[in-house]
XYZ file of C-alpha atoms in Angstrom:
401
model
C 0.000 0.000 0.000
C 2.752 2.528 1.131
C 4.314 1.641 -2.013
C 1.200 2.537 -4.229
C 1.029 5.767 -2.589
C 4.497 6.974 -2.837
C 5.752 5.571 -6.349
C 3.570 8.826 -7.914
C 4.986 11.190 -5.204
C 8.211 10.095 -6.352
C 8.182 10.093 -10.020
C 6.693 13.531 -9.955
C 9.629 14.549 -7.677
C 12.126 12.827 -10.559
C 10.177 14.501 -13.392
C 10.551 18.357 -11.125
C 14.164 17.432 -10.722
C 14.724 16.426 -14.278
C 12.564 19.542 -16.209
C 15.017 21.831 -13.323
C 18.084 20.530 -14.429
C 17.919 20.285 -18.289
C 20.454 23.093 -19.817
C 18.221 26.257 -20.904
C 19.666 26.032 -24.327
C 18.067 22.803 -24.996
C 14.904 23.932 -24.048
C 15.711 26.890 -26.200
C 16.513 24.553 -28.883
C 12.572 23.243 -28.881
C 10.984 26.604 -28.811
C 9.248 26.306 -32.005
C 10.974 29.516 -34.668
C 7.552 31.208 -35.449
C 6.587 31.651 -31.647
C 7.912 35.313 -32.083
C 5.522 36.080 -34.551
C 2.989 34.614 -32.981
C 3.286 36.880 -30.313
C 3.450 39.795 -31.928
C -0.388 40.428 -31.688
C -0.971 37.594 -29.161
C -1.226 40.355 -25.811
C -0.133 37.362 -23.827
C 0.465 38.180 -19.991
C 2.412 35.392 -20.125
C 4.764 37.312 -22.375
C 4.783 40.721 -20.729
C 6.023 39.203 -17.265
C 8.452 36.892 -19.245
C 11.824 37.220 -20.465
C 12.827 35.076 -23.965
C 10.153 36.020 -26.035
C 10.604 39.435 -25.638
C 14.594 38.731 -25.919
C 14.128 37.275 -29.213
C 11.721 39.669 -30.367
C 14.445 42.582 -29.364
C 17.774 40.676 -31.821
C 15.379 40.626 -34.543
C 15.586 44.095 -36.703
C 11.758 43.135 -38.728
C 10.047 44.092 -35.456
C 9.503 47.255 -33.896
C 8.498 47.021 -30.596
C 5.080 49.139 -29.697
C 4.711 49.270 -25.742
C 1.706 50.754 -23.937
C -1.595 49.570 -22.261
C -5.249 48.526 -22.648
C -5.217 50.640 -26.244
C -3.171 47.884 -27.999
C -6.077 45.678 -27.668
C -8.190 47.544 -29.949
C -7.504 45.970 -32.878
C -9.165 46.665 -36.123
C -8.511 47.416 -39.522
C -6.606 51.132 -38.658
C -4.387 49.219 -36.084
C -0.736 49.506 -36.630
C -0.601 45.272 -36.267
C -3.249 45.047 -39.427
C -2.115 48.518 -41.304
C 1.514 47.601 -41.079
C 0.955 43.780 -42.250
C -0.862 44.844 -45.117
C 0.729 47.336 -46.138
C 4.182 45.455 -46.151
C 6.324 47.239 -44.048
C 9.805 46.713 -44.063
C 9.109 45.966 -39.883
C 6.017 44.448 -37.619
C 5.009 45.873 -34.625
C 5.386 43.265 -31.496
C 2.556 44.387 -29.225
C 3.818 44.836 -25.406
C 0.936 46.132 -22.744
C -2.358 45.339 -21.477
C -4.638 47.361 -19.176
C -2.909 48.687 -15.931
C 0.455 48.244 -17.494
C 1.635 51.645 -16.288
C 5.174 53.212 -16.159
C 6.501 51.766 -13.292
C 5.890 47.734 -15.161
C 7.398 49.482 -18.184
C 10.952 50.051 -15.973
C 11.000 46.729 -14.805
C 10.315 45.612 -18.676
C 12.962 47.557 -20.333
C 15.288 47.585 -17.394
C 15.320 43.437 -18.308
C 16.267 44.744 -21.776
C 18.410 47.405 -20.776
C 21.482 45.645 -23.363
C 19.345 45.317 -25.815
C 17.783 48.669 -26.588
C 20.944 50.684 -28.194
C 19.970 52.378 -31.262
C 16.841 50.227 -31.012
C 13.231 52.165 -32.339
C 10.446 51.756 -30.222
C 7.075 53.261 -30.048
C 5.682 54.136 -26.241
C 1.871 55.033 -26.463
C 0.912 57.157 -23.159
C -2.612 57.317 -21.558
C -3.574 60.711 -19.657
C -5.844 58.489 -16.899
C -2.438 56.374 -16.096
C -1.553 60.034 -14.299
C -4.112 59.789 -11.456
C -3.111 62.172 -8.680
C -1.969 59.206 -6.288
C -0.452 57.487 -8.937
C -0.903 53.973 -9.935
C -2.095 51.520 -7.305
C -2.433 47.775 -6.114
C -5.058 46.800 -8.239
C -3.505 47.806 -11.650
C -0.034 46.754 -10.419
C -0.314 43.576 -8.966
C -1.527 41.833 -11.990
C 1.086 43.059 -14.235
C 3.880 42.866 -11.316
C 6.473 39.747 -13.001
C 8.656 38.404 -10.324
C 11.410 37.683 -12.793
C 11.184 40.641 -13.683
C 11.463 42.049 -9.970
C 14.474 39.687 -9.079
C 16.234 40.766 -12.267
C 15.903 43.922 -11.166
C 17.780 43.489 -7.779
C 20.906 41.858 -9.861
C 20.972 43.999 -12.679
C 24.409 46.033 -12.754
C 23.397 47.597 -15.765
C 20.972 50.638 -14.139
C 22.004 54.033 -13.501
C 22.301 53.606 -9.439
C 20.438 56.941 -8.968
C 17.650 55.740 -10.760
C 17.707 52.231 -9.480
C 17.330 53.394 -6.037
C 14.090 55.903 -6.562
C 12.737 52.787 -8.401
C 13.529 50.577 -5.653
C 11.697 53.416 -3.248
C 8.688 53.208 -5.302
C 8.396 49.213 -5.924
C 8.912 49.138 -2.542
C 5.344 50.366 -1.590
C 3.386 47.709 -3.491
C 2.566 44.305 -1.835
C 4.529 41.427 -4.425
C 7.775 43.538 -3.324
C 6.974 44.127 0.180
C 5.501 40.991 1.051
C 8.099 38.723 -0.772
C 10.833 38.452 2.247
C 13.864 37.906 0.107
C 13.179 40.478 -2.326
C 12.662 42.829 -0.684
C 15.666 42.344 1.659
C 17.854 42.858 -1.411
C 16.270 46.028 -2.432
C 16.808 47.243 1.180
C 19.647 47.104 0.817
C 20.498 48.639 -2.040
C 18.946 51.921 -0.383
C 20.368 52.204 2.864
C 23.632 52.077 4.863
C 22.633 49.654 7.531
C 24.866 46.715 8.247
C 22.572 44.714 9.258
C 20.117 44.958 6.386
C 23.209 44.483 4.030
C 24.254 41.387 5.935
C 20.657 39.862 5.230
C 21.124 40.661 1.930
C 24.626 39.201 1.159
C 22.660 36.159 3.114
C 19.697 35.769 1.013
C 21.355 36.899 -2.368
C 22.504 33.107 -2.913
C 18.610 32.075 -2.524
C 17.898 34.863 -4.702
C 20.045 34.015 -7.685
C 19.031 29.982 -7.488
C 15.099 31.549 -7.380
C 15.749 33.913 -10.531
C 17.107 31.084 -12.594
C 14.205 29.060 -11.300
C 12.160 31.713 -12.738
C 14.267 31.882 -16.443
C 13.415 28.507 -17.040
C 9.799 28.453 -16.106
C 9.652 31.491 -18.595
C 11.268 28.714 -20.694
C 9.011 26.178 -20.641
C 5.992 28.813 -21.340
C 7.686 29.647 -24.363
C 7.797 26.392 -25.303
C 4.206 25.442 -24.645
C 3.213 28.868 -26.060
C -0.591 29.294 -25.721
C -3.558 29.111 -28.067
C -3.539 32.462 -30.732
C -6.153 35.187 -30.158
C -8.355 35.180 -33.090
C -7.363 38.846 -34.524
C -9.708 40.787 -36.998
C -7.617 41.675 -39.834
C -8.899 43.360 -42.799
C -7.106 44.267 -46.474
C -9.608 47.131 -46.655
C -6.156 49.632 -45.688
C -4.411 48.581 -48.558
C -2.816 51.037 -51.174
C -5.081 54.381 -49.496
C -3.434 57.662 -49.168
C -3.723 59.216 -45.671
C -6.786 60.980 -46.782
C -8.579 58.538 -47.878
C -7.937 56.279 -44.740
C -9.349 59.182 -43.058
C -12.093 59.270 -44.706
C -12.498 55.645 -44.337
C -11.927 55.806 -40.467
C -14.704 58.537 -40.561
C -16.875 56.561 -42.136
C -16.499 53.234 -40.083
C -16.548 55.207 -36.803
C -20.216 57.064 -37.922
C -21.502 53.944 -38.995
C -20.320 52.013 -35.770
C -21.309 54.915 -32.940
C -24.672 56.238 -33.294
C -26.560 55.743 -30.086
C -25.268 58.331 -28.379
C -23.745 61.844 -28.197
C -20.032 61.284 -27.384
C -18.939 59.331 -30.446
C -18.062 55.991 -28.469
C -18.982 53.025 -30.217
C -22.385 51.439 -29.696
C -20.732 48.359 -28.418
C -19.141 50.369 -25.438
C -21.570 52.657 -24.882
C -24.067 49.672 -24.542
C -21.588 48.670 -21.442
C -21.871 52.399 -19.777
C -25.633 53.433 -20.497
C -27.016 52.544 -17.259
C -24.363 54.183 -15.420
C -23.878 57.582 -17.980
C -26.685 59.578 -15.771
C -24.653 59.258 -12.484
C -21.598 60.215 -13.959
C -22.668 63.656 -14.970
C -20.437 66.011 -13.271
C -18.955 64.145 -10.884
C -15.468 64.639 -11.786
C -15.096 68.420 -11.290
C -12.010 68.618 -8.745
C -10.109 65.800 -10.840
C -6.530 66.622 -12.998
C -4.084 64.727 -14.628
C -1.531 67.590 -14.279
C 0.107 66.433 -10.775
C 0.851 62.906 -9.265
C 3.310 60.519 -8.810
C 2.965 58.763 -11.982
C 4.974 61.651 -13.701
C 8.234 60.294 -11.409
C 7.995 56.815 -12.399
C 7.645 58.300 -16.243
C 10.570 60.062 -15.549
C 12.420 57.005 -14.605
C 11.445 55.429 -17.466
C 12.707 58.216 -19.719
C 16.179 58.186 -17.674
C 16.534 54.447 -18.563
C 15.347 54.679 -21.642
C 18.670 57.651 -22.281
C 20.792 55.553 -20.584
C 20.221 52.642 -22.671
C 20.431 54.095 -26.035
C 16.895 53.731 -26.951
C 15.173 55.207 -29.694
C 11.518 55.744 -28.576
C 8.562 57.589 -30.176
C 5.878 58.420 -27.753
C 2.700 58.553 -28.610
C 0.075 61.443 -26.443
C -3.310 60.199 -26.629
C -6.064 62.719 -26.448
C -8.887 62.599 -23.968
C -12.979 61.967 -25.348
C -13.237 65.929 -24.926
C -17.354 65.919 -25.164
C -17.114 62.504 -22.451
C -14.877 64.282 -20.377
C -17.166 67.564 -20.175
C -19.941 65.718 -19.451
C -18.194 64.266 -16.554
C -17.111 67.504 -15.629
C -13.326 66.787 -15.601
C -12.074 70.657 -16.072
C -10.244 71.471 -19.311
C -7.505 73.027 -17.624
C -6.656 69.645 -15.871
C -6.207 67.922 -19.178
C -4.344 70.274 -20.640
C -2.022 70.654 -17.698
C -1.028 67.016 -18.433
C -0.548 67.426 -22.308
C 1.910 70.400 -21.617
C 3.336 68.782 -18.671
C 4.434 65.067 -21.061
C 5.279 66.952 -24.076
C 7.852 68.951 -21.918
C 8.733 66.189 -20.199
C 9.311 63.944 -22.830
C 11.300 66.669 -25.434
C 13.382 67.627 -22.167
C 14.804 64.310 -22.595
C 15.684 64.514 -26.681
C 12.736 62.363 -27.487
C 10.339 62.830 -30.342
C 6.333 62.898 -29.470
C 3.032 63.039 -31.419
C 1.291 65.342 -30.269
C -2.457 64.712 -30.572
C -3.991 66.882 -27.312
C -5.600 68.736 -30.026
C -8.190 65.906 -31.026
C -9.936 65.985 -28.230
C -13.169 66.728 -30.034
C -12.388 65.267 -33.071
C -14.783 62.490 -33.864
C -13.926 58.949 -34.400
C -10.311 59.774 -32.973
C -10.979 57.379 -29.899
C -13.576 54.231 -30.094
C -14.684 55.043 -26.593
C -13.812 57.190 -23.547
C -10.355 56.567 -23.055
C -8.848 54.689 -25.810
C -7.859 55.587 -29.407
C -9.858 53.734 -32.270
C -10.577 54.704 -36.002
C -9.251 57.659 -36.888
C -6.760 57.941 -34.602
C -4.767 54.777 -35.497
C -4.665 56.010 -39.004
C -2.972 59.292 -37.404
C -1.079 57.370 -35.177
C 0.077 55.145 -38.315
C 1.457 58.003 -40.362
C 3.229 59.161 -37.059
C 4.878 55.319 -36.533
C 5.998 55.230 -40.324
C 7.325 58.764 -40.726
C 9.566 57.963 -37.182
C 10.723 54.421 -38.722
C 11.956 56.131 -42.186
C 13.802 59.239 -40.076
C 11.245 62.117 -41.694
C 10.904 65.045 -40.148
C 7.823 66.717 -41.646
C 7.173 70.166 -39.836
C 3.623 69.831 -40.800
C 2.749 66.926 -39.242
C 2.123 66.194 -35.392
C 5.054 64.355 -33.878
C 7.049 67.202 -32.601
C 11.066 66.510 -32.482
C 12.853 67.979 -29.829
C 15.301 71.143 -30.907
């Protein structure tokens, strides 16, 4: 009997040992070649809080990697992922970002990356409501938090130490860092001059470094598996159009799609909202994006991003200007953000398009917060001019002097 009960325990102790000890190059051997492209559109969590895809995605020059949040999700015909592909761009854009993927998961992200992004293009798409006056919180970090990601953090060498140890500060304050005992004993100790806390450290860091390789080969193994493609809605309808006319077209597909209600959102959304649109009236009249925490942790992001070598493009995505009346949210507190990131960003040497002033602009956004239609087609010629190096004074993406 004792045998019967312990001959599974211990072949499932032989299979751990065995799937924990195989070399990570074999298991990079078996990762099947097209898994990259596959997760190009894929918006995998998986992927964001992992390490090789992203790796792999980073040596190879056909991509150009588009980070941001909830926004990258709205794919349809305009989207760079279906406008690029059919268009045949010389690159494809690798989607990284779901919703709540704010600045302070972007650092840990790139910070992974930090070798990799010399000279590299990327495209960084900003959202006003990620610059809430407390700043992000639990709820949108936890689920994009990736422990790899964390405990790569404590060993990388590779960060500016200034800006390493506001980060640490900052991660510091949310529960998968604070709670995790070993963790958070190494950041510590990066940020103070105790003995005893650096002690700890030196005594954990062992642990540490067997738990991050842990980590690198579960990441492994998920990029192995992979995990079953989203079905993606991708249309040929872009094809060989002049900007004009895919304005037109984005006009045209936004009327037809939003027309049961007054703030051009789509009917699907706005079906998800009605009930609650009469209560919302006005009841945002003290709010601002202009001041909060968030603009710190973007600032980090923008130091590392320097440090590294990047080349970003970032992208400034309007607010739903008649949504955001009706809610009350003062003007003033919108624009203070859109002057606030533009300086912000050009302080650094980094291009930006502009688009504050499509804030009533129809179509521009699919809903109240994200940008649809029209403005992927803007956002398209914006991506393609920064890829081929113009600098057209005319259009929106203003370059730093």
């Amino acid at each position: 009997m004792k045998k019967a009960i312990f001959s599974p325990m211990i072949a499932a102790f032989l299979v751990l040992i065995i799937l924990v000890t195989i070399p990570n190059q074999w298991i990079e051997s078996m990762i099947p070649k097209d898994r990259v492209a596959q997760a190009a559109t894929e918006l995998d969590p998986i992927m964001f809080q992992g390490k090789y895809i992203q790796q792999a995605m980073l040596d190879d020059n056909s991509y150009l990697p588009m980070y941001g949040s909830s926004e990258l999700a709205r794919l349809d015909k305009f989207h760079p992922s279906n406008y690029f592909q059919e268009t045949k761009a010389p690159f494809t854009p690798f989607l990284v970002g779901r919703g709540g993927t704010e600045s302070l998961i972007h650092l840990l992200n790139f910070s992974e990356h930090i070798d990799q992004l010399k000279g590299k293009k990327i495209v960084f798409v900003l959202s006003p409501q990620w610059f809430q006056r407390k700043g992000t919180d639990e709820s949108h970090f936890v689920p994009n938090y990736s422990s790899l990601q964390g405990y790569d953090f404590a060993f990388n060498q590779n960060i500016n130490p200034k800006v390493k140890r506001k980060a640490i500060k900052r991660l510091l304050r949310f529960t998968p860092v604070n709670s995790d005992p070993i963790l958070s004993t190494l950041y510590k100790a990066e940020i103070t001059n105790d003995p005893w806390t650096k002690g700890k450290a030196m005594a954990v860091r062992p642990i540490a470094l067997a738990y991050k390789n842990l980590l690198e080969k579960k990441d492994l193994y998920y990029s192995l598996v992979g995990s079953t493609p989203a079905s993606r809605e991708m249309s040929r309808g872009v094809k060989d159009k002049s900007w004009n006319q895919l304005e037109s077209l984005a006009n045209e597909e936004g009327s037809g799609l939003s027309t049961n209600n007054k703030f051009y959102i789509s009917n699907y959304q706005y079906n998800k909202i009605k009930k609650l649109v009469p209560s919302l009236k006005g009841g945002k009249k003290h709010m601002t994006y202009g001041t909060g925490p968030e603009y710190r942790d973007f600032q980090l992001v923008l130091d590392l991003l320097k440090e590294s070598g990047a080349k970003p493009l970032f992208i400034s995505v309007p607010c739903n200007g008649y949504w955001y009346d009706y809610t009350g949210f003062p003007k003033e507190g919108r624009i203070a953000y859109y002057n606030r990131i533009r300086n912000q960003v050009l302080k650094m040497g980094f291009p930006i398009a502009d688009f504050s002033k499509h804030e009533y602009d129809p179509y521009f956004l699919k809903d109240t917060i994200h940008i649809g239609w029209k403005g992927w087609v803007y956002t398209d010629r914006a991506i393609q001019d920064f890829y081929k190096g113009v600098k057209n004074p005319n259009d929106e993406v203003i370059w730093p002097h």
